[in-house]
Short mmCIF file of C-alpha atoms in Angstrom, two decimals:
data_model
loop_
_atom_site.label_atom_id
_atom_site.label_comp_id
_atom_site.label_asym_id
_atom_site.label_seq_id
_atom_site.Cartn_x
_atom_site.Cartn_y
_atom_site.Cartn_z
CA UNK A 1 62.27 47.54 22.54
CA UNK A 2 59.33 48.06 25.03
CA UNK A 3 59.30 50.02 28.16
CA UNK A 4 56.73 51.95 30.17
CA UNK A 5 57.95 55.01 28.14
CA UNK A 6 57.28 53.51 24.77
CA UNK A 7 53.86 52.55 26.07
CA UNK A 8 53.21 56.09 27.65
CA UNK A 9 54.21 57.94 24.51
CA UNK A 10 53.08 55.35 22.03
CA UNK A 11 56.52 55.11 20.20
CA UNK A 12 58.60 52.28 18.83
CA UNK A 13 61.99 53.04 20.40
CA UNK A 14 62.66 54.73 23.76
CA UNK A 15 64.78 57.41 22.31
CA UNK A 16 63.72 61.10 23.01
CA UNK A 17 65.35 63.96 21.23
CA UNK A 18 66.30 66.89 23.54
CA UNK A 19 64.31 70.21 23.44
CA UNK A 20 67.32 72.25 22.36
CA UNK A 21 66.63 75.99 21.76
CA UNK A 22 66.88 76.98 18.15
CA UNK A 23 67.85 73.50 17.23
CA UNK A 24 64.77 71.59 18.06
CA UNK A 25 62.46 72.91 15.47
CA UNK A 26 59.83 71.17 13.30
CA UNK A 27 62.25 69.57 10.87
CA UNK A 28 64.26 67.75 13.53
CA UNK A 29 61.18 66.96 15.74
CA UNK A 30 59.31 65.50 12.84
CA UNK A 31 62.21 63.44 11.55
CA UNK A 32 62.82 61.94 15.03
CA UNK A 33 59.12 61.02 15.51
CA UNK A 34 58.87 59.66 12.03
CA UNK A 35 61.81 57.45 12.79
CA UNK A 36 60.08 56.03 15.66
CA UNK A 37 61.62 57.98 18.57
CA UNK A 38 60.05 60.98 20.20
CA UNK A 39 60.78 64.35 18.63
CA UNK A 40 60.42 67.57 20.81
CA UNK A 41 60.11 71.39 19.80
CA UNK A 42 62.15 73.43 21.98
CA UNK A 43 60.07 76.43 22.88
CA UNK A 44 63.04 78.08 24.87
CA UNK A 45 62.33 81.95 24.69
CA UNK A 46 60.47 81.92 21.53
CA UNK A 47 57.01 83.66 21.31
CA UNK A 48 53.93 81.25 21.64
CA UNK A 49 52.74 82.01 17.99
CA UNK A 50 56.07 80.59 16.88
CA UNK A 51 55.50 77.45 18.98
CA UNK A 52 51.86 77.08 17.53
CA UNK A 53 53.22 77.28 14.02
CA UNK A 54 56.02 74.72 14.67
CA UNK A 55 53.45 72.31 15.96
CA UNK A 56 51.34 72.64 12.88
CA UNK A 57 54.37 72.10 10.66
CA UNK A 58 55.38 68.85 12.58
CA UNK A 59 51.81 67.60 12.18
CA UNK A 60 52.09 68.33 8.46
CA UNK A 61 55.07 66.21 8.23
CA UNK A 62 54.23 63.19 10.34
CA UNK A 63 51.37 61.58 12.07
CA UNK A 64 53.51 60.15 14.91
CA UNK A 65 53.41 61.56 18.49
CA UNK A 66 55.76 64.37 19.43
CA UNK A 67 56.03 66.97 22.05
CA UNK A 68 57.06 70.38 23.03
CA UNK A 69 59.82 71.40 25.61
CA UNK A 70 58.64 74.48 27.61
CA UNK A 71 61.40 76.43 29.42
CA UNK A 72 59.78 77.76 32.49
CA UNK A 73 61.76 80.81 32.80
CA UNK A 74 60.66 82.02 29.39
CA UNK A 75 58.46 85.16 29.57
CA UNK A 76 56.03 83.32 27.22
CA UNK A 77 55.91 80.20 29.31
CA UNK A 78 52.30 80.86 30.25
CA UNK A 79 51.13 81.33 26.82
CA UNK A 80 53.07 78.31 25.45
CA UNK A 81 51.50 76.32 28.23
CA UNK A 82 48.09 77.08 26.76
CA UNK A 83 49.16 76.67 23.09
CA UNK A 84 50.14 73.16 23.64
CA UNK A 85 46.51 72.48 25.04
CA UNK A 86 44.87 74.27 22.09
CA UNK A 87 46.92 72.67 19.39
CA UNK A 88 47.08 69.21 21.11
CA UNK A 89 50.56 67.59 21.50
CA UNK A 90 51.35 64.11 22.94
CA UNK A 91 53.64 65.25 25.71
CA UNK A 92 55.25 68.33 27.42
CA UNK A 93 58.57 68.25 28.83
CA UNK A 94 59.76 71.20 31.08
CA UNK A 95 62.89 72.72 32.13
CA UNK A 96 64.38 75.38 34.32
CA UNK A 97 61.92 75.10 37.14
CA UNK A 98 58.78 73.62 38.59
CA UNK A 99 55.73 73.22 36.32
CA UNK A 100 53.24 72.18 38.97
CA UNK A 101 50.86 75.10 38.35
CA UNK A 102 50.28 73.93 34.63
CA UNK A 103 50.11 70.28 35.49
CA UNK A 104 46.36 69.92 35.96
CA UNK A 105 45.47 71.88 32.89
CA UNK A 106 47.84 69.54 30.70
CA UNK A 107 46.63 66.42 32.37
CA UNK A 108 42.93 67.39 31.76
CA UNK A 109 43.85 67.93 28.06
CA UNK A 110 45.27 64.31 27.92
CA UNK A 111 48.90 65.73 27.58
CA UNK A 112 51.62 63.51 29.19
CA UNK A 113 53.82 65.59 31.54
CA UNK A 114 57.53 64.95 31.71
CA UNK A 115 59.59 67.39 33.92
CA UNK A 116 63.29 67.50 33.69
CA UNK A 117 64.69 67.09 37.13
CA UNK A 118 68.17 67.71 38.67
CA UNK A 119 67.60 66.27 42.12
CA UNK A 120 65.71 63.36 43.83
CA UNK A 121 63.47 65.91 45.85
CA UNK A 122 62.29 67.54 42.81
CA UNK A 123 61.46 64.16 41.01
CA UNK A 124 59.46 63.02 44.17
CA UNK A 125 57.56 66.38 44.15
CA UNK A 126 56.85 66.05 40.40
CA UNK A 127 55.38 62.51 40.98
CA UNK A 128 53.25 63.78 43.75
CA UNK A 129 51.97 66.43 41.42
CA UNK A 130 50.98 63.92 38.80
CA UNK A 131 53.98 63.74 36.40
CA UNK A 132 53.80 60.78 34.06
CA UNK A 133 57.60 60.39 33.97
CA UNK A 134 60.72 62.42 34.87
CA UNK A 135 64.04 63.15 32.86
CA UNK A 136 67.00 62.81 35.11
CA UNK A 137 69.52 64.89 33.40
CA UNK A 138 73.20 64.89 34.49
CA UNK A 139 75.65 67.71 34.09
CA UNK A 140 77.33 65.95 31.14
CA UNK A 141 74.61 67.68 29.09
CA UNK A 142 74.89 70.60 26.75
CA UNK A 143 72.95 73.90 27.49
CA UNK A 144 71.73 74.67 30.99
CA UNK A 145 72.84 71.93 33.39
CA UNK A 146 72.61 70.89 37.06
CA UNK A 147 75.23 69.71 39.34
CA UNK A 148 75.04 65.95 39.50
CA UNK A 149 76.46 63.38 36.98
CA UNK A 150 74.09 61.13 35.05
CA UNK A 151 75.67 57.90 36.60
CA UNK A 152 75.01 59.09 40.15
CA UNK A 153 71.66 60.82 39.53
CA UNK A 154 69.74 58.39 37.50
CA UNK A 155 69.83 55.33 40.05
CA UNK A 156 68.97 57.80 42.91
CA UNK A 157 65.94 59.04 41.06
CA UNK A 158 64.91 55.40 40.12
CA UNK A 159 64.92 54.43 43.61
CA UNK A 160 62.89 57.50 44.75
CA UNK A 161 59.90 57.45 42.48
CA UNK A 162 57.82 54.83 40.80
CA UNK A 163 57.01 56.55 37.69
CA UNK A 164 59.37 55.69 34.72
CA UNK A 165 62.76 57.79 34.60
CA UNK A 166 64.44 58.86 31.28
CA UNK A 167 68.14 59.31 31.51
CA UNK A 168 69.96 62.31 29.81
CA UNK A 169 73.31 63.85 29.90
CA UNK A 170 76.39 62.07 28.28
CA UNK A 171 74.41 59.46 26.20
CA UNK A 172 75.30 59.51 22.49
CA UNK A 173 75.58 55.79 21.45
CA UNK A 174 74.19 52.34 22.13
CA UNK A 175 76.64 51.94 25.01
CA UNK A 176 75.46 54.85 26.88
CA UNK A 177 71.84 53.69 26.21
CA UNK A 178 72.53 50.28 27.52
CA UNK A 179 74.18 51.78 30.57
CA UNK A 180 71.25 53.99 31.21
CA UNK A 181 68.99 50.92 31.17
CA UNK A 182 71.20 49.07 33.72
CA UNK A 183 70.93 52.22 35.98
CA UNK A 184 67.12 51.69 35.98
CA UNK A 185 66.04 54.14 33.22
CA UNK A 186 63.41 53.33 30.59
CA UNK A 187 64.35 55.63 27.91
CA UNK A 188 67.12 58.12 27.03
CA UNK A 189 67.10 61.56 25.90
CA UNK A 190 69.90 62.75 23.43
CA UNK A 191 70.65 66.29 22.34
CA UNK A 192 74.22 66.46 21.14
CA UNK A 193 73.98 63.56 18.63
CA UNK A 194 70.78 64.98 17.06
CA UNK A 195 72.48 68.35 16.47
CA UNK A 196 74.43 66.87 13.62
CA UNK A 197 71.49 64.80 12.22
CA UNK A 198 70.86 65.43 8.37
CA UNK A 199 67.50 66.86 9.15
CA UNK A 200 68.82 69.20 11.65
CA UNK A 201 68.81 72.92 10.50
CA UNK A 202 71.88 73.83 12.39
CA UNK A 203 74.50 75.57 10.34
CA UNK A 204 77.37 73.35 8.91
CA UNK A 205 80.06 75.30 10.74
CA UNK A 206 78.42 74.30 14.14
CA UNK A 207 77.93 70.77 13.05
CA UNK A 208 81.67 70.60 11.98
CA UNK A 209 82.65 71.79 15.24
CA UNK A 210 80.62 69.23 17.28
CA UNK A 211 81.94 66.54 15.03
CA UNK A 212 85.74 67.66 15.49
CA UNK A 213 85.26 68.16 19.20
CA UNK A 214 87.37 66.11 21.54
CA UNK A 215 86.51 64.83 24.97
CA UNK A 216 87.92 67.86 26.78
CA UNK A 217 86.45 70.49 24.49
CA UNK A 218 83.36 71.72 26.45
CA UNK A 219 83.45 74.38 29.00
CA UNK A 220 80.87 75.45 31.68
CA UNK A 221 80.18 79.20 31.73
CA UNK A 222 77.84 81.04 34.10
CA UNK A 223 78.52 79.19 37.42
CA UNK A 224 78.82 82.45 39.20
CA UNK A 225 75.31 83.43 37.97
CA UNK A 226 73.52 80.42 39.32
CA UNK A 227 72.71 79.35 35.71
CA UNK A 228 75.67 77.39 34.33
CA UNK A 229 75.77 76.46 30.67
CA UNK A 230 77.85 73.81 28.84
CA UNK A 231 79.12 74.83 25.39
CA UNK A 232 81.92 73.98 23.05
CA UNK A 233 85.19 76.13 24.09
CA UNK A 234 85.57 79.13 21.85
CA UNK A 235 86.30 82.78 21.89
CA UNK A 236 82.88 83.43 23.39
CA UNK A 237 83.32 80.93 26.38
CA UNK A 238 86.89 82.33 26.87
CA UNK A 239 85.51 85.96 26.83
CA UNK A 240 82.72 84.91 29.25
CA UNK A 241 85.12 83.16 31.73
CA UNK A 242 87.43 85.98 31.72
CA UNK A 243 84.63 88.45 32.56
CA UNK A 244 83.26 86.04 35.10
CA UNK A 245 86.60 85.90 36.83
CA UNK A 246 86.88 89.71 36.90
CA UNK A 247 83.43 89.80 38.69
CA UNK A 248 81.47 91.13 35.79
CA UNK A 249 77.81 91.81 36.65
CA UNK A 250 75.02 89.60 35.64
CA UNK A 251 73.84 92.26 33.22
CA UNK A 252 77.28 92.45 31.41
CA UNK A 253 77.42 88.66 31.17
CA UNK A 254 73.90 88.51 29.89
CA UNK A 255 74.68 91.08 27.18
CA UNK A 256 77.61 89.13 25.99
CA UNK A 257 75.30 85.98 25.46
CA UNK A 258 72.32 87.93 23.91
CA UNK A 259 71.43 86.07 20.71
CA UNK A 260 74.73 84.18 20.83
CA UNK A 261 73.09 80.80 20.41
CA UNK A 262 71.14 82.06 17.32
CA UNK A 263 74.33 83.45 15.85
CA UNK A 264 75.97 79.87 16.12
CA UNK A 265 72.87 77.88 15.08
CA UNK A 266 71.67 80.00 12.33
CA UNK A 267 74.71 82.03 11.10
CA UNK A 268 77.33 79.55 11.75
CA UNK A 269 79.45 82.05 13.64
CA UNK A 270 81.45 79.62 15.60
CA UNK A 271 83.78 82.21 17.31
CA UNK A 272 81.24 84.61 18.84
CA UNK A 273 78.29 82.29 19.01
CA UNK A 274 77.49 79.88 21.81
CA UNK A 275 77.95 76.20 20.47
CA UNK A 276 75.71 74.44 23.06
CA UNK A 277 77.04 70.84 23.16
CA UNK A 278 77.33 68.09 25.85
CA UNK A 279 80.44 66.15 26.90
CA UNK A 280 79.46 63.34 24.54
CA UNK A 281 80.38 65.72 21.51
CA UNK A 282 83.75 63.97 21.48
CA UNK A 283 82.23 60.72 20.36
CA UNK A 284 79.73 62.37 17.89
CA UNK A 285 81.73 61.85 14.59
CA UNK A 286 79.21 61.67 11.60
CA UNK A 287 76.09 63.27 10.23
CA UNK A 288 73.33 60.61 9.79
CA UNK A 289 69.64 60.70 9.24
CA UNK A 290 67.49 60.59 12.44
CA UNK A 291 66.50 57.15 11.42
CA UNK A 292 69.98 55.88 11.15
CA UNK A 293 71.07 57.32 14.55
CA UNK A 294 68.10 55.80 16.31
CA UNK A 295 68.30 52.42 14.68
CA UNK A 296 72.11 52.21 15.18
CA UNK A 297 71.78 53.02 18.97
CA UNK A 298 68.87 50.78 19.66
CA UNK A 299 70.65 47.88 17.84
CA UNK A 300 73.95 48.24 19.64
CA UNK A 301 72.13 48.65 23.00
CA UNK A 302 69.90 45.47 22.28
CA UNK A 303 73.11 43.57 21.54
CA UNK A 304 74.93 44.69 24.73
CA UNK A 305 71.81 43.94 26.84
CA UNK A 306 71.66 40.66 25.13
CA UNK A 307 68.17 41.30 24.07
CA UNK A 308 68.97 39.91 20.74
CA UNK B 1 58.01 75.98 66.65
CA UNK B 2 61.30 77.65 66.19
CA UNK B 3 63.26 74.68 67.79
CA UNK B 4 61.74 72.25 65.57
CA UNK B 5 62.24 74.44 62.39
CA UNK B 6 65.96 74.85 63.28
CA UNK B 7 66.18 71.09 63.46
CA UNK B 8 64.72 70.53 59.98
CA UNK B 9 66.57 73.36 58.40
CA UNK B 10 69.96 72.25 59.95
CA UNK B 11 69.10 68.67 58.76
CA UNK B 12 68.23 69.77 55.31
CA UNK B 13 70.74 72.28 54.38
CA UNK B 14 73.73 70.72 56.33
CA UNK B 15 74.29 73.64 58.63
CA UNK B 16 74.73 73.74 62.43
CA UNK B 17 71.52 74.53 64.46
CA UNK B 18 73.41 77.48 66.06
CA UNK B 19 73.60 79.14 62.68
CA UNK B 20 69.81 79.37 62.46
CA UNK B 21 67.74 82.01 64.16
CA UNK B 22 64.43 83.77 63.10
CA UNK B 23 66.05 86.23 60.87
CA UNK B 24 68.17 83.86 59.02
CA UNK B 25 67.93 83.94 55.24
CA UNK B 26 68.23 80.65 53.49
CA UNK B 27 69.89 82.01 50.39
CA UNK B 28 72.03 84.83 51.74
CA UNK B 29 73.05 83.47 55.16
CA UNK B 30 72.89 79.61 54.51
CA UNK B 31 73.90 79.65 50.77
CA UNK B 32 70.81 77.60 49.78
CA UNK B 33 69.98 77.24 46.02
CA UNK B 34 66.65 76.48 44.40
CA UNK B 35 67.13 72.71 44.75
CA UNK B 36 67.99 73.00 48.46
CA UNK B 37 64.82 75.13 48.91
CA UNK B 38 62.73 72.34 47.38
CA UNK B 39 64.39 69.81 49.85
CA UNK B 40 63.46 72.14 52.76
CA UNK B 41 59.88 72.69 51.61
CA UNK B 42 59.26 69.10 51.08
CA UNK B 43 60.54 68.29 54.64
CA UNK B 44 58.16 71.05 56.07
CA UNK B 45 55.32 69.64 54.03
CA UNK B 46 55.89 66.31 55.54
CA UNK B 47 56.47 67.60 59.17
CA UNK B 48 53.49 69.88 59.36
CA UNK B 49 51.25 68.12 57.03
CA UNK B 50 50.60 71.11 54.79
CA UNK B 51 50.81 71.75 51.00
CA UNK B 52 53.14 74.55 49.93
CA UNK B 53 52.81 75.44 46.19
CA UNK B 54 55.87 76.27 44.23
CA UNK B 55 54.75 79.84 43.69
CA UNK B 56 54.85 80.50 47.35
CA UNK B 57 58.46 79.68 47.54
CA UNK B 58 59.77 83.18 46.51
CA UNK B 59 58.06 84.71 49.52
CA UNK B 60 59.61 82.24 51.86
CA UNK B 61 63.23 83.55 52.22
CA UNK B 62 63.64 83.65 55.73
CA UNK B 63 62.80 81.52 58.87
CA UNK B 64 60.44 83.99 60.33
CA UNK B 65 58.69 84.22 57.05
CA UNK B 66 58.28 80.48 56.86
CA UNK B 67 56.91 80.49 60.51
CA UNK B 68 54.41 83.11 59.75
CA UNK B 69 53.39 81.25 56.43
CA UNK B 70 52.77 77.96 58.45
CA UNK B 71 50.91 79.82 61.13
CA UNK B 72 48.53 81.11 58.42
CA UNK B 73 48.12 77.56 57.22
CA UNK B 74 46.79 76.62 60.62
CA UNK B 75 50.15 75.06 62.02
CA UNK B 76 50.06 75.86 65.84
CA UNK B 77 52.89 74.36 67.72
#
């Protein structure tokens, strides 16, 4: 399947793996890229030297292009912005803010810049500052989310910019992929389905919770702090929501979530950890290799879109 | 400038022009979030033909600060 995104990133299939904190490390990114999609290392709050090591590890595993997702609220964002230039990656995606101050540096280094946007205005602004594409991410996603749904946001962003748009949020199979293309997107980004990939290092307990999840099993915490997060409902989200309802301070809430994603991903603590996952968790039912996931989705989408 | 600003702010943030005066804070008084502020800044850039970099956003919290900022950028009326 050819789109402007497969051309831009020099990949076979327009499927991008979300830059999930802790989850999107070198094994997953390399496997997705090797399978013909586009793998990302999720820098999240990790130090710049960790990101440098991960980039080198992906390069040792595959010659295919891959990228880094930079979370702009990270205290290490500035240092990581430089590491990607020094090490050389094909593309950078950005989240949690506006990357315009780094844009020129990345473009000069030949790195494609793809910001995640949650509104039409931000998409237009990113285009003006030279973004190569944007990811329009709806609130069905796991992790940090915006307010609008994928179904409503994607076509509005598509209408507002002339650069290609990547749809994200709630997409986990060929039907979602085909629907995104119908909305005008030229690629999809998926996170939740890749959490349970065979190459994903996520603890088996976490994967099992994703695969057992029903449609209604995600919850959004942190609306009061202005930084809402979607995760699978568990003891942790219930405690958070209780404190939030009681008007707990930002610091108290932060303390509760400190290290909680690591607990879930690395230790498999499914009651006190934060099991970030999107609403699509309810349709993610089996552990497959990244290659199986991508081929299955693309095949189904191509049949639905009558491309074959 | 104030009248024009009121009109733009009211239009972008869906508030009544009467709720806007020089001391109005976008966040505290009008409930604007970061996406709303981007809408506003882009409307201002278009109206006054200036560039407002993202790093300046955190010093533009009230109407008077925006007016002062635009004056420093050479906007007169």
